[in-house]
Every structure is written in C-alpha cells, then in structure tokens.
Tab-separated table of C-alpha atoms (C1' of nucleotides) in Angstrom:
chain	number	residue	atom	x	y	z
A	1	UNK	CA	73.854	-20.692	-133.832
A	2	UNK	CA	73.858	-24.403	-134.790
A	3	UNK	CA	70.340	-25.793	-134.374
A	4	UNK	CA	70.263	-28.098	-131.263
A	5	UNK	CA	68.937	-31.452	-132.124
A	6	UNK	CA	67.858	-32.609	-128.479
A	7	UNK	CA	67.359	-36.500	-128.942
A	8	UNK	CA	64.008	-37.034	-127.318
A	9	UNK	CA	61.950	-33.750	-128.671
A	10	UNK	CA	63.743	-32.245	-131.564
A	11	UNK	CA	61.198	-29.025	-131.644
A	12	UNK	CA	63.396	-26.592	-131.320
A	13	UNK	CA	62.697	-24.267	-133.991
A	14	UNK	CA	59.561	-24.362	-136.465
A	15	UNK	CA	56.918	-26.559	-134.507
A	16	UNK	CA	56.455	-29.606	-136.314
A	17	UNK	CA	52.842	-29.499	-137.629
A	18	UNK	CA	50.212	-30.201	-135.242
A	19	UNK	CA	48.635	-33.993	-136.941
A	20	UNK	CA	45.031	-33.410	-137.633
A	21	UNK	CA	44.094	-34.683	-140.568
A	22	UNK	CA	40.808	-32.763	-141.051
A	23	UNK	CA	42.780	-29.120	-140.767
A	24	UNK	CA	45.184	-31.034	-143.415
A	25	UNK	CA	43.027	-32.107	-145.491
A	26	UNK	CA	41.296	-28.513	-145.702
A	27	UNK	CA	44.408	-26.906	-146.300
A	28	UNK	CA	45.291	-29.335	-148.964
A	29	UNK	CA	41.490	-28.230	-150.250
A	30	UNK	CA	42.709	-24.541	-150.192
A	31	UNK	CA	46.385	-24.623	-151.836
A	32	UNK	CA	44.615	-26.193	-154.841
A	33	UNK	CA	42.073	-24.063	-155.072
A	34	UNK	CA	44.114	-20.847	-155.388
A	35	UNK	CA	46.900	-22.845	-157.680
A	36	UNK	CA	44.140	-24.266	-159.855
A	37	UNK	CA	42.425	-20.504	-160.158
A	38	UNK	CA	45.660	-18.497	-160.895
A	39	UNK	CA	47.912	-20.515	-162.788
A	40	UNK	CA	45.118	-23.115	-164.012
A	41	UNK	CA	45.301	-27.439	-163.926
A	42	UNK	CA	48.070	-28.160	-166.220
A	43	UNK	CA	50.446	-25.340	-164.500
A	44	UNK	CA	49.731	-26.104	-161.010
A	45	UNK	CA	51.940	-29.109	-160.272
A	46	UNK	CA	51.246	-31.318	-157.234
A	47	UNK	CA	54.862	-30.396	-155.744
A	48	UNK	CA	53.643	-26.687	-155.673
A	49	UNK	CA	50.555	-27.280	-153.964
A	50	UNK	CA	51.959	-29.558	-151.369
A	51	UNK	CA	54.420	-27.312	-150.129
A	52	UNK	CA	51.522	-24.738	-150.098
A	53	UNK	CA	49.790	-26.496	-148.017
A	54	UNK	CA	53.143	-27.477	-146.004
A	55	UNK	CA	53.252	-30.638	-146.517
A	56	UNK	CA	54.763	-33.576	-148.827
A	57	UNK	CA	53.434	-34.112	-152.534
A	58	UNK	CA	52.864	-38.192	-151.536
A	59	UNK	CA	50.417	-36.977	-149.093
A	60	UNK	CA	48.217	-35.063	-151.865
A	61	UNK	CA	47.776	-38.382	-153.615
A	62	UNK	CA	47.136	-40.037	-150.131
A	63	UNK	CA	44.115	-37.952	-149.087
A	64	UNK	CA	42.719	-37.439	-153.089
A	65	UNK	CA	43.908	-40.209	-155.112
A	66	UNK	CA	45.182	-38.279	-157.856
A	67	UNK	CA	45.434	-34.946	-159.130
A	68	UNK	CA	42.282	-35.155	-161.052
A	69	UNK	CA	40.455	-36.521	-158.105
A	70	UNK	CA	41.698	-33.072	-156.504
A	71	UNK	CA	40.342	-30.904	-158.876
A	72	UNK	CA	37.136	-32.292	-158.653
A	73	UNK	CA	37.031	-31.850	-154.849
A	74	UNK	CA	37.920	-28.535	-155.472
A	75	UNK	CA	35.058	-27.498	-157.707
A	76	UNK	CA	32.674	-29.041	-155.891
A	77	UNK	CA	31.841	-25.849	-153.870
A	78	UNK	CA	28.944	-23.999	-155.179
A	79	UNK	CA	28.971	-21.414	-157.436
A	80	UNK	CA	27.675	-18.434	-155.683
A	81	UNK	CA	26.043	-16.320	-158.200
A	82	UNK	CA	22.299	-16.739	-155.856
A	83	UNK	CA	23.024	-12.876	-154.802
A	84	UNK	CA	22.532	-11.900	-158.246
A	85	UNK	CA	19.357	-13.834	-159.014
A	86	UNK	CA	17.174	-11.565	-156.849
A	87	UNK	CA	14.486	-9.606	-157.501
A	88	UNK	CA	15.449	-5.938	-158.816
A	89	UNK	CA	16.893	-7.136	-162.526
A	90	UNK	CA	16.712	-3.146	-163.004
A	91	UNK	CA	20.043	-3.170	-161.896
A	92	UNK	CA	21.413	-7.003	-161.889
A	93	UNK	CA	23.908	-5.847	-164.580
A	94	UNK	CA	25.890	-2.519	-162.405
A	95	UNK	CA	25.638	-5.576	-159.902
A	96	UNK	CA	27.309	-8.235	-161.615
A	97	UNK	CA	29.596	-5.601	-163.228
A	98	UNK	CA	30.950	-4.235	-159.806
A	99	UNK	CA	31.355	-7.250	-158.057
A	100	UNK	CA	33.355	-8.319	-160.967
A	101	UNK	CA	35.445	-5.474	-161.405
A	102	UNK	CA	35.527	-4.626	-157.232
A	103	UNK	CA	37.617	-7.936	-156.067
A	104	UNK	CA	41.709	-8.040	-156.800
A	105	UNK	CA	42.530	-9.613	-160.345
A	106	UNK	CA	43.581	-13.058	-158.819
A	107	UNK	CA	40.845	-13.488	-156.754
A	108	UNK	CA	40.175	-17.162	-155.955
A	109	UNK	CA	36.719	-18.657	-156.959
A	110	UNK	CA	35.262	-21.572	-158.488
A	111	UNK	CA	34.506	-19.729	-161.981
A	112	UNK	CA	38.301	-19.217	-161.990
A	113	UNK	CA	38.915	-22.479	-161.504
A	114	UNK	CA	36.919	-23.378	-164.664
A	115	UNK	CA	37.546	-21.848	-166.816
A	116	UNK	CA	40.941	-22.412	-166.473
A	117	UNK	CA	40.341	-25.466	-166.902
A	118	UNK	CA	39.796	-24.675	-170.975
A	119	UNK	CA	41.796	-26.868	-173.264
A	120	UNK	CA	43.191	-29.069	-170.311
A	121	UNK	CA	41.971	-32.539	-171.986
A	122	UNK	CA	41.515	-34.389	-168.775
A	123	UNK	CA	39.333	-31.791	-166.705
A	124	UNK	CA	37.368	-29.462	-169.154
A	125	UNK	CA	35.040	-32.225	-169.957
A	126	UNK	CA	34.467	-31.387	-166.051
A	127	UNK	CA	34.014	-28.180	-166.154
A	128	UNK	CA	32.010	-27.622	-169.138
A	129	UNK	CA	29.326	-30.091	-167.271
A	130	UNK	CA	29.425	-27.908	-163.788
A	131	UNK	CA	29.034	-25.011	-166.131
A	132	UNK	CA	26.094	-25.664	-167.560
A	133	UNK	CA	24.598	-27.486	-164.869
A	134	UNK	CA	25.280	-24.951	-162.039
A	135	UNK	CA	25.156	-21.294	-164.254
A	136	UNK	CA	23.155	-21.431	-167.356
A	137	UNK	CA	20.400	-23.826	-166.182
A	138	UNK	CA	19.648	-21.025	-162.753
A	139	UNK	CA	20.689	-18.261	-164.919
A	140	UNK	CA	18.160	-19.172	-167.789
A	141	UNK	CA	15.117	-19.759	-165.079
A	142	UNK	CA	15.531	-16.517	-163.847
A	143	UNK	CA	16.031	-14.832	-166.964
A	144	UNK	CA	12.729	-16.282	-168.444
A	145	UNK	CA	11.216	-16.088	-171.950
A	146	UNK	CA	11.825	-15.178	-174.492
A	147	UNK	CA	15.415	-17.456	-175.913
A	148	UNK	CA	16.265	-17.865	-171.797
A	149	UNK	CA	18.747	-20.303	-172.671
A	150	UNK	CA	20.548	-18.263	-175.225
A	151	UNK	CA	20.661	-15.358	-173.116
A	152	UNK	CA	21.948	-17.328	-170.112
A	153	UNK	CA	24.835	-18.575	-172.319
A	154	UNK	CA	25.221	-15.082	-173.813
A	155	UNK	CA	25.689	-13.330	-170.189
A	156	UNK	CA	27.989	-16.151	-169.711
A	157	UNK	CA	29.958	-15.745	-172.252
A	158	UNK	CA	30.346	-12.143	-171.533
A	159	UNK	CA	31.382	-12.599	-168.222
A	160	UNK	CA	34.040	-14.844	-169.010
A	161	UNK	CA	35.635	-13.363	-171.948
A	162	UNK	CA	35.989	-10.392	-169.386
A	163	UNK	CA	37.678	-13.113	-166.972
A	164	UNK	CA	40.264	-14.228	-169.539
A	165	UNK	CA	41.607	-10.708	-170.008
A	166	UNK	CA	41.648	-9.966	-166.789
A	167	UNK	CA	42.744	-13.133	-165.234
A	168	UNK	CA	44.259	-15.527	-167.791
A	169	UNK	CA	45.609	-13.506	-170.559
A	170	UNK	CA	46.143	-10.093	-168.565
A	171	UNK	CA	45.148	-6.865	-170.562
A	172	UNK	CA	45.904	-3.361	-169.396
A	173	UNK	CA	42.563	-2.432	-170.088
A	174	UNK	CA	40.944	-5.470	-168.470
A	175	UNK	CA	42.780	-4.454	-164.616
A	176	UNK	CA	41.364	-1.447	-163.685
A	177	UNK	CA	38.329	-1.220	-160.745
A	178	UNK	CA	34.812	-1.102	-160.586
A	179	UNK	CA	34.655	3.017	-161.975
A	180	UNK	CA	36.371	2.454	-164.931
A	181	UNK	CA	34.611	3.418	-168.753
A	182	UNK	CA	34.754	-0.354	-169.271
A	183	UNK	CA	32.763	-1.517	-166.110
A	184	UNK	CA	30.408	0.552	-167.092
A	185	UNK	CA	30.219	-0.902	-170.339
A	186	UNK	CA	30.139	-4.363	-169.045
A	187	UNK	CA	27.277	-3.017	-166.742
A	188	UNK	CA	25.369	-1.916	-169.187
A	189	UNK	CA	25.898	-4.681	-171.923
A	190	UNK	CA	24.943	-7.696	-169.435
A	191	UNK	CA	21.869	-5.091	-167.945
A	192	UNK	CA	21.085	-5.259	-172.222
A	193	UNK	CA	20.955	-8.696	-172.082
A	194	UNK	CA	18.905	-9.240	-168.758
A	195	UNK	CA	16.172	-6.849	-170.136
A	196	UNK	CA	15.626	-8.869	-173.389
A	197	UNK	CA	17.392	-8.184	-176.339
A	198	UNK	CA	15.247	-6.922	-179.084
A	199	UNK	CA	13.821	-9.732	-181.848
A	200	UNK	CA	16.012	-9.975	-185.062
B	1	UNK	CA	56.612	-59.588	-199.439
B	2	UNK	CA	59.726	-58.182	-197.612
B	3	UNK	CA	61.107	-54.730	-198.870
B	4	UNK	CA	63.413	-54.618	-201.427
B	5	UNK	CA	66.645	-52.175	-200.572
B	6	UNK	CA	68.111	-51.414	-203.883
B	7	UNK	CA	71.397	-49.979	-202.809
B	8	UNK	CA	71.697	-47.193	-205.646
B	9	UNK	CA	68.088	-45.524	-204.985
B	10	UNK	CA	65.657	-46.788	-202.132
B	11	UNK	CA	62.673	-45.446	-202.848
B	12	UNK	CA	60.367	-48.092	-203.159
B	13	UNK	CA	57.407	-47.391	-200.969
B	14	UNK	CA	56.758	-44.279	-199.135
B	15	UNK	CA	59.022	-41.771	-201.401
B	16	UNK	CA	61.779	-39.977	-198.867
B	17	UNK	CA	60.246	-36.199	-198.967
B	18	UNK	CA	61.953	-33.897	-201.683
B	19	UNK	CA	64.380	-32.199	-199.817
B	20	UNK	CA	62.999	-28.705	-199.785
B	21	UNK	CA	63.617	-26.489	-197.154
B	22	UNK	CA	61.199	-23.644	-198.301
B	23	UNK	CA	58.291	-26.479	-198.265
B	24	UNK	CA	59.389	-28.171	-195.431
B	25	UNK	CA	59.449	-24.805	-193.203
B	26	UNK	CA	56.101	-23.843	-194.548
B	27	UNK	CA	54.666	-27.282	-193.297
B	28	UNK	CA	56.282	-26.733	-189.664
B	29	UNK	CA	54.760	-23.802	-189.466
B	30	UNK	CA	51.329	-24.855	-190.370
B	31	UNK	CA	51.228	-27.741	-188.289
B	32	UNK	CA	52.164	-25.624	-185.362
B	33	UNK	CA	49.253	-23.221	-186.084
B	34	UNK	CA	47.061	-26.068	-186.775
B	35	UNK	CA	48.137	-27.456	-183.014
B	36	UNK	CA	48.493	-23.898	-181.370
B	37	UNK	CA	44.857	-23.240	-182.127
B	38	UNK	CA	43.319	-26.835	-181.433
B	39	UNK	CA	45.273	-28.000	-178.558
B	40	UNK	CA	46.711	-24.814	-176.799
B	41	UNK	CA	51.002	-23.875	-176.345
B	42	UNK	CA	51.192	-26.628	-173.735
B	43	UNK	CA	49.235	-29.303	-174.721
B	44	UNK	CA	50.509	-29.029	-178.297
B	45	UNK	CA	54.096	-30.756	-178.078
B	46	UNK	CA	57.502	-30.410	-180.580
B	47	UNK	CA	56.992	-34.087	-181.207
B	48	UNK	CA	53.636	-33.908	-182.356
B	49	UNK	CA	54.047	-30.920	-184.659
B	50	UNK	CA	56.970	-32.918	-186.213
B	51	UNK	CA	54.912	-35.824	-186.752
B	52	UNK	CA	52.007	-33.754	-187.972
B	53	UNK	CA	55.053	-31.976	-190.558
B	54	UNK	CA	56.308	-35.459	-191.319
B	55	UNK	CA	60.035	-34.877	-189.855
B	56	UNK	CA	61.641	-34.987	-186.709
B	57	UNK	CA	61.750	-32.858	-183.649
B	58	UNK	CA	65.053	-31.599	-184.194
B	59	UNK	CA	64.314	-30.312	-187.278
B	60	UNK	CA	61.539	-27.783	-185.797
B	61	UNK	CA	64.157	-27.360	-183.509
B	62	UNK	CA	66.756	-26.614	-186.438
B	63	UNK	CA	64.287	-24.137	-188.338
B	64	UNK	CA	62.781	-22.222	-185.608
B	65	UNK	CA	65.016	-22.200	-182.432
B	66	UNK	CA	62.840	-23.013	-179.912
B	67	UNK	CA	59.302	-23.691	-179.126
B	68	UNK	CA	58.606	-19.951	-178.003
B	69	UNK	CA	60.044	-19.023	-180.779
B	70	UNK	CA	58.331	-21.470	-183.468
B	71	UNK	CA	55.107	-19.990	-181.449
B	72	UNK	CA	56.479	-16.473	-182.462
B	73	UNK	CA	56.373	-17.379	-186.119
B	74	UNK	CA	52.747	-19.155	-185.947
B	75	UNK	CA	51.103	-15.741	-184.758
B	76	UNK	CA	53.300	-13.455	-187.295
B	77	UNK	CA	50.502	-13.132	-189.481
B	78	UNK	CA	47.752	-10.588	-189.543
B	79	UNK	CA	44.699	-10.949	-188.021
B	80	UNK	CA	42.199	-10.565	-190.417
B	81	UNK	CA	39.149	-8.117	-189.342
B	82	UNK	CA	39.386	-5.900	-192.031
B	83	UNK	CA	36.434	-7.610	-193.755
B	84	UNK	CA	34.127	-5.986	-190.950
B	85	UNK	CA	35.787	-2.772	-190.536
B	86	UNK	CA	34.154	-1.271	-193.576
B	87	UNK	CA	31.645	1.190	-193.773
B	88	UNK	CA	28.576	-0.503	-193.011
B	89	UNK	CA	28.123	-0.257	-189.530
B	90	UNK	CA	24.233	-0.923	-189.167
B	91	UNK	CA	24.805	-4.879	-190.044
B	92	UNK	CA	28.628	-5.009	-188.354
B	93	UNK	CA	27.100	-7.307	-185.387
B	94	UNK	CA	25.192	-9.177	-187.749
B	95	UNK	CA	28.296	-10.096	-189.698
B	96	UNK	CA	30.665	-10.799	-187.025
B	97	UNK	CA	28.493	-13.148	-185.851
B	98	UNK	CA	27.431	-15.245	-188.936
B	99	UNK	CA	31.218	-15.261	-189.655
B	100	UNK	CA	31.846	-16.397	-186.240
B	101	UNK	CA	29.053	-19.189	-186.377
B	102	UNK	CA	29.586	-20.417	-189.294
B	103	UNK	CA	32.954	-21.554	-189.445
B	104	UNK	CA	33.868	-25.454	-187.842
B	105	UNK	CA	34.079	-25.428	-184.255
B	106	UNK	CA	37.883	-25.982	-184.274
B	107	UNK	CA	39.071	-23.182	-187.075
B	108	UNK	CA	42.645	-22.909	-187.094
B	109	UNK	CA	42.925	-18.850	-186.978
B	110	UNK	CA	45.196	-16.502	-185.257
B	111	UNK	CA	42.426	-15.498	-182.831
B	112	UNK	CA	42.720	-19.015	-181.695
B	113	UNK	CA	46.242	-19.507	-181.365
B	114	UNK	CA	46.219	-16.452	-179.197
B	115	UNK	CA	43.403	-16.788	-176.971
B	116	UNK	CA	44.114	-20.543	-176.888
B	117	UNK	CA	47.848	-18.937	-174.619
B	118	UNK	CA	45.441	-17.786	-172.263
B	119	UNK	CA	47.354	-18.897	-168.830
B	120	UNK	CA	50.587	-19.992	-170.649
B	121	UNK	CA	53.147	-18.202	-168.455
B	122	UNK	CA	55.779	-18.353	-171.732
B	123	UNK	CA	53.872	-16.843	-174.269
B	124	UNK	CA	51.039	-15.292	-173.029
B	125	UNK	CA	52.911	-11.680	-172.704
B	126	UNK	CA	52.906	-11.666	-176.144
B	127	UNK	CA	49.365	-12.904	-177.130
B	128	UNK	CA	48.358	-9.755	-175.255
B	129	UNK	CA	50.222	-7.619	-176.640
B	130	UNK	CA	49.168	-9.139	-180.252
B	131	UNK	CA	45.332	-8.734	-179.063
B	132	UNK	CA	46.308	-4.529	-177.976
B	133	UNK	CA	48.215	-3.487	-181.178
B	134	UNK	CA	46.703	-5.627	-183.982
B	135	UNK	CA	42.953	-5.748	-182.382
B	136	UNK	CA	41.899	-3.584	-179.997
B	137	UNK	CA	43.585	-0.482	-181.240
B	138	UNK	CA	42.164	-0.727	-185.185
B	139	UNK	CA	38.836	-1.346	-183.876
B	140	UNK	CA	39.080	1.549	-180.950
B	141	UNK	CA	39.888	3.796	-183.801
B	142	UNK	CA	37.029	2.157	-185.773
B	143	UNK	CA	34.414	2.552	-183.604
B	144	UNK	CA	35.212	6.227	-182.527
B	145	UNK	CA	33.900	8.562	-179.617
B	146	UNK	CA	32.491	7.597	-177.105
B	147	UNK	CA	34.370	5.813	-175.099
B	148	UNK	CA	36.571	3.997	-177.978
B	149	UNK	CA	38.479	1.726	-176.150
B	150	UNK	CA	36.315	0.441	-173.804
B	151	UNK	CA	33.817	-0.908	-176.051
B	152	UNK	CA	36.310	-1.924	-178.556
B	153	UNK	CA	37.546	-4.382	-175.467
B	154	UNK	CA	33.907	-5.176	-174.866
B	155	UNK	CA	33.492	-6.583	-178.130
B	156	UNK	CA	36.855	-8.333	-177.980
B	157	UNK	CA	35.536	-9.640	-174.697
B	158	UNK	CA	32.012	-11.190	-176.269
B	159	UNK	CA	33.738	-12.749	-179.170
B	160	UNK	CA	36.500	-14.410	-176.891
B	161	UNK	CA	33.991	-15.921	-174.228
B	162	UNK	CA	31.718	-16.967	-177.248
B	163	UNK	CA	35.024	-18.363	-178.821
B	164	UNK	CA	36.160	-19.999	-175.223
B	165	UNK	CA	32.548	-21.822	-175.006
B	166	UNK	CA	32.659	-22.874	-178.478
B	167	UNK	CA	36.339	-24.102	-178.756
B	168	UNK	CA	38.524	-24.671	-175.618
B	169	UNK	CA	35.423	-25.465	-172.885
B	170	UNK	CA	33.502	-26.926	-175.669
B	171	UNK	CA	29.662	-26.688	-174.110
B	172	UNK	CA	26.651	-27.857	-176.045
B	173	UNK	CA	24.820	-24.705	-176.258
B	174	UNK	CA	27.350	-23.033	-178.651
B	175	UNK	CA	28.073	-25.863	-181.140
B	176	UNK	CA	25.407	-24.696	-183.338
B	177	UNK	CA	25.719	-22.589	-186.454
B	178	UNK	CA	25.066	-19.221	-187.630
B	179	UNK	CA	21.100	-19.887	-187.471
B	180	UNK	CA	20.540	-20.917	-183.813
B	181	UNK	CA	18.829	-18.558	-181.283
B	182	UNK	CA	22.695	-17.726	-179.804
B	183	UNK	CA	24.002	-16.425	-182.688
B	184	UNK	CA	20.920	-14.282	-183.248
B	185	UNK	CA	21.571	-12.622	-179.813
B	186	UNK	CA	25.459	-12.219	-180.433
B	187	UNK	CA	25.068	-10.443	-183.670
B	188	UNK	CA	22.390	-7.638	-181.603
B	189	UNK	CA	24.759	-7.896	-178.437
B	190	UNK	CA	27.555	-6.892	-180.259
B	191	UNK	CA	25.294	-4.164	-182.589
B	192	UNK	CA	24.501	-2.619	-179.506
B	193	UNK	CA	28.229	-2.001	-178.573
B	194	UNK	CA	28.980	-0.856	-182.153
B	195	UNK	CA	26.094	1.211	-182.039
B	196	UNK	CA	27.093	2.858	-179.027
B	197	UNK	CA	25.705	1.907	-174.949
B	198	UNK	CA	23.819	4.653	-173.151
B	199	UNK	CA	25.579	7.018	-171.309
B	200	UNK	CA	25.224	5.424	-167.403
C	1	DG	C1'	54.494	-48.549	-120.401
C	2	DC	C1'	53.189	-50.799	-124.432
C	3	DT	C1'	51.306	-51.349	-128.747
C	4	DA	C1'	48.343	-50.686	-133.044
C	5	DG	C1'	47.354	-47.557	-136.296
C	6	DA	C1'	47.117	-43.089	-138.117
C	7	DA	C1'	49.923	-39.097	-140.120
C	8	DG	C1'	53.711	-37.762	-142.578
C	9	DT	C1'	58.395	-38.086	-144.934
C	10	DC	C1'	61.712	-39.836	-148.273
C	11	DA	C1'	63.484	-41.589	-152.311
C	12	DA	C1'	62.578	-43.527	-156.298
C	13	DC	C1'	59.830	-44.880	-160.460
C	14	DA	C1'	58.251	-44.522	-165.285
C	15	DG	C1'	56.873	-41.254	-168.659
C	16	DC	C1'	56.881	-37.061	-170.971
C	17	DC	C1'	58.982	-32.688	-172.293
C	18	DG	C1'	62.181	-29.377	-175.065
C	19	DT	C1'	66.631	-29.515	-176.572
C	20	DT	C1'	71.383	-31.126	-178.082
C	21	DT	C1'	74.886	-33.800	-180.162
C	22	DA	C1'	76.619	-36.946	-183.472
C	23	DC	C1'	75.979	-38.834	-187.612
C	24	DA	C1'	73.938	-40.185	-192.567
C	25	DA	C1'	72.362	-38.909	-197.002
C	26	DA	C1'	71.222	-35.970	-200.727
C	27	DA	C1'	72.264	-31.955	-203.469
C	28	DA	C1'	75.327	-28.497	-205.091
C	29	DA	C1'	79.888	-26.531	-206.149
C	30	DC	C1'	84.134	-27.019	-207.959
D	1	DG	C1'	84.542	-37.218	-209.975
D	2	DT	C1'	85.407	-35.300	-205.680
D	3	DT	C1'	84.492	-32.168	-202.014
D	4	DT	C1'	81.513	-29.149	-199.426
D	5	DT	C1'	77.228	-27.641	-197.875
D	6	DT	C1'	72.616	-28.362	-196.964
D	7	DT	C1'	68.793	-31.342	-195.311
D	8	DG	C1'	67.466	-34.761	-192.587
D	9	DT	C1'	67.597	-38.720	-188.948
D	10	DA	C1'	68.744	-41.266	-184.534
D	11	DA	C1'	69.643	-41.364	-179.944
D	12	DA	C1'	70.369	-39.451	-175.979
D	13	DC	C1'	70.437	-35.613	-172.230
D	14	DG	C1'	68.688	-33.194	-168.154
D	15	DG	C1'	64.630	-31.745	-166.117
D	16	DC	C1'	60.050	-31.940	-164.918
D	17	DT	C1'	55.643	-34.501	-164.003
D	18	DG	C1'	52.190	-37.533	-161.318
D	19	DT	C1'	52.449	-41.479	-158.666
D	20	DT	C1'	54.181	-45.413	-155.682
D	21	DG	C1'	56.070	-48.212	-151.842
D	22	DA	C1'	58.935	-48.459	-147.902
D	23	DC	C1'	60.029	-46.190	-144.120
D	24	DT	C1'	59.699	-43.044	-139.811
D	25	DT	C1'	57.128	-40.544	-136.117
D	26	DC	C1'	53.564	-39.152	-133.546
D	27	DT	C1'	49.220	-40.210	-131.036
D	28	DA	C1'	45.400	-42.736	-129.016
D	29	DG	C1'	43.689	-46.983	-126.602
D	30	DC	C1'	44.534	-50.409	-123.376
DNA sequence: GCTAGAAGTCAACAGCCGTTTACAAAAAAC
DNA sequence: GTTTTTTGTAAACGGCTGTTGACTTCTAGC
C-alpha cells in the first residue's frame, strides 16, 4: 500500500516526465492557449497553466520570460479565416455562420484568445494590432469596393459580439448549434454584408 | 508655511467632507459605475473607487457589503432603450446608430458595465441575466413575428461587437463618430434586422 | 565512470487584492 | 453638558499573483 521509494530509481508509480524540452515547451504553448481562450489573460494564472501542462509555474517564466511574453507566443498562430475568403461569396455568410455555430462553445482558437483579451491593459493593445492586421486588412481585400474597410470591421464586429454571448458572457440563446433560428440569422446578416449593403 | 492645527476646528485647507451619508453613498456608487464601465469588474479595484469617492476602502466596504455586491447596486438601474422602441421603425437603425456613434468612446452606461463582465466568473451570471430580462425580451416583443428572439439577439449581438471594438479592444477603425462610413453601415445592418431577414 | 550542462523542483519574495478589526471624530439625543 | 449613535479613518489580515534564486536530478559527451 505504502509507495516504495527504491533509492536508486524511485519510478514506481507515475513515470516521471520524459525531459524533452521541445514536447515541453509545446505543451506549455497549448495549456495557455486553452486557459487564455476560456477564462481570458487576467483569469488564467501562471500556477493554472503550469500544472496544465504538468509542470512547475518557475518553468513557464523559464521557457517565456513572463506571462505577457506567453501570450504573445500564443497568438502568434495564424488566424485561419483563408477557407472563407474563397471564391463563391454567394454563400460565404451560411459558411461563416455554421462553422461558427458547428464547433463546442469553448472551442480553443486564436479569435478567442483576443478578444478575451478586451479590457486587460497590458495585452489588448496586442490584440487590437493582430486584429486589424491579420482580419480586417484580408477581410477588406476580398470584400472590395465599395466602403471595404467598413464592411470588414462591420462583419467583424458581428462575429464577435456573437462570440461574447456565446463564449464570454454565456446567453441561452447564444449556445445552441448550427440549425438554430439565430444561425440563420447570423447567416444571413453577415451574407447582407458580403453582398454590399445598400448606399444611405 | 507649515499647517496650522487649531485644536477646536481644523479645517484649514482641504475642508473634511460634510458628513453625509446619502451623498457619500451616491458618490460610491457613481464612481463604481464610472470604473465598472471604463476599466471592467477586475481591473476596477475597491481602492480605486474609494479614492475616486474621496473615502476609504472600508467605507465601500461599510455601505455596500462587498464588491459583488457594490457591482449589484451599479447595474440596478434601467437600461435605457425606450427612446428607440417607439413607433418609428423605418429610421430605428438609423437612430441606434447615431446614438451609438456619437457619444465619447468611454460612456459610462449600463450597457457598459455589463458587457464590460464579459469573462468575470463572479458577476457575469448576472450581467446575462440583466442583458435577457431588461434587453432582449422588450425588444423580442418589440420587434414581433418572425422569429422575435433571434433577431432581437442579433441586434444585441451588432451593438455589443461594435461596442467591444470601440471601448474594451479599442481599434482605430471605430473611434470615429456618427458620420464615418461605419456608422453608415451599422445603422442599415441593423435596419435590415428590424426590418425583418429573408426567410433562408 | 565521470563530469558539464540542461531540465525541472522548491520555497520564498514583493506587491496587490478584498475584507476586517480597532479606533477617532462629528453629529444627534437626552 | 453628557452620552450615544453615526460617519469616517488607519492599519492590518489572509490570500492570491507573477517572478526570482538556489537547489536537485536527469542526460549527454568524453
């Protein structure tokens, strides 16, 4: 019952972690990037994501330098909205709609991970910059004339107040799947957009 | 040079604050909205609405309870979209948005406070609820058939992304006022919600 | 086998947080 | 004029945070 503690190999019970740094490191990588999209920067602490990762919090700070070093080498993946900026925009807003509405409400992704970064003082200034840099800019080049950049920001923006009741500040009418009145809606408001809204 | 202390009445420079408990509560509780809406529930700390009140942390403590609580009291009041509930629906979107626009980028409103609990483990229960009862529902029943409640959340979903780009993820493109290109396309986006979507 | 260095743990630091307790002063009641 | 109640301050508490330095333990090179 008592756990033998042999005096030359102790591993008895619960192998003690293979060292290779790289696989580490990558885990380290992953634990913040599903802390940092589901309970945001300021509410995932560097304990929590160390012992996600299964290891000690000094050893976060060791491989990133500091927790806002982390967060930036966790957004730096790319934001993969390229499927959506294909050719049929006939139906780029059902698209966009489903895939939103199709993956489980905590799903981990780098939009996530921005914008829950709002209001957090030391990383927003971050985020706000990949934002527009990685999403509007594309978005507004495929969108095209006329007001590209306003539209851009506009699909944006209703993409992401979607997020925040669905993620951040959970709504019951926000959780449902990709069939619900609302997708539809969303589907048909961002396909409203795409097309061109009509001049004031 | 150095301060007299008269050792009947003290009040030399800087008069010590009436004692007035009605006053003093009303100024805790504006502070806290003022730093509920700009900062967010965690950022925003007891010592810094005292300060901002001109007492002492206890004293919040004293009136209020606790922080949740104090944060129970800031969002007590209505939320005020009756102005756009009335019966002219063809220029609804129009006025939403110029409303929306033209205000300062960091407006201390309810909206704020609420949206600004968005990931806030302590409070945010309640924000949503808030949002259902006092938002969603009034302008469900607003709207009407079809599909009430899911474009009453659609709207709700517009405003609050256009609200999280222009105050909590501050980005360039929506710091502008009610006459830029964006606002133009939020007031049709969210006519053509009021005004119904096509059936899919 | 021995040793240098990488990989990881441990305990502590300083700073902030919300909250509490003990106490001072002003106002009100008697 | 004295006592009691209200209004406010001061200082500390325990707990949490990101971060640091000293210390082990494993592994690779000779």
């Amino acid at each position: 019952m008592a756990q033998r503690k042999s005096p030359s190999r102790p591993r008895s019970a619960a192998a003690p972690r293979p060292r290779d740094a790289e696989q580490t490191r990558a885990e380290i990588l992953h634990a913040a990037r599903v802390l940092f999209a589901t309970r945001g920067y300021a509410n995932a602490g560097m304990r929590e994501i160390a012992a996600a990762a299964g290891i000690t919090p000094a050893l976060v700070v060791r491989y990133f330098g500091s927790k806002r070093d982390l967060f930036v080498a966790a957004i730096e993946s790319d934001i993969a909205l390229g499927p959506f900026l294909g050719p049929d925009r006939a139906t780029v807003g059902r698209h966009i709609a489903r895939h939103f509405f199709s993956k489980p409400v905590r799903e981990v992704d780098t939009l996530s991970i921005l914008l829950h970064a709002a209001g957090q003082p030391e990383v927003c200034d971050l985020a706000t910059e990949l934002l527009a840099t990685r999403v509007i800019q594309p978005l507004a080049r495929w969108l095209g004339p006329p007001r590209a950049e306003a539209r851009a920001s506009l699909v944006l923006a209703i993409i992401s107040g979607t997020w925040l009741f669905r993620q951040a500040l959970p709504m019951r009418a926000f959780a449902g799947g990709p069939d619900t009145s609302l997708a539809s809606c969303l589907a048909a408001q961002i396909q409203h957009v795409v097309d061109g809204l009509p001049e004031p």
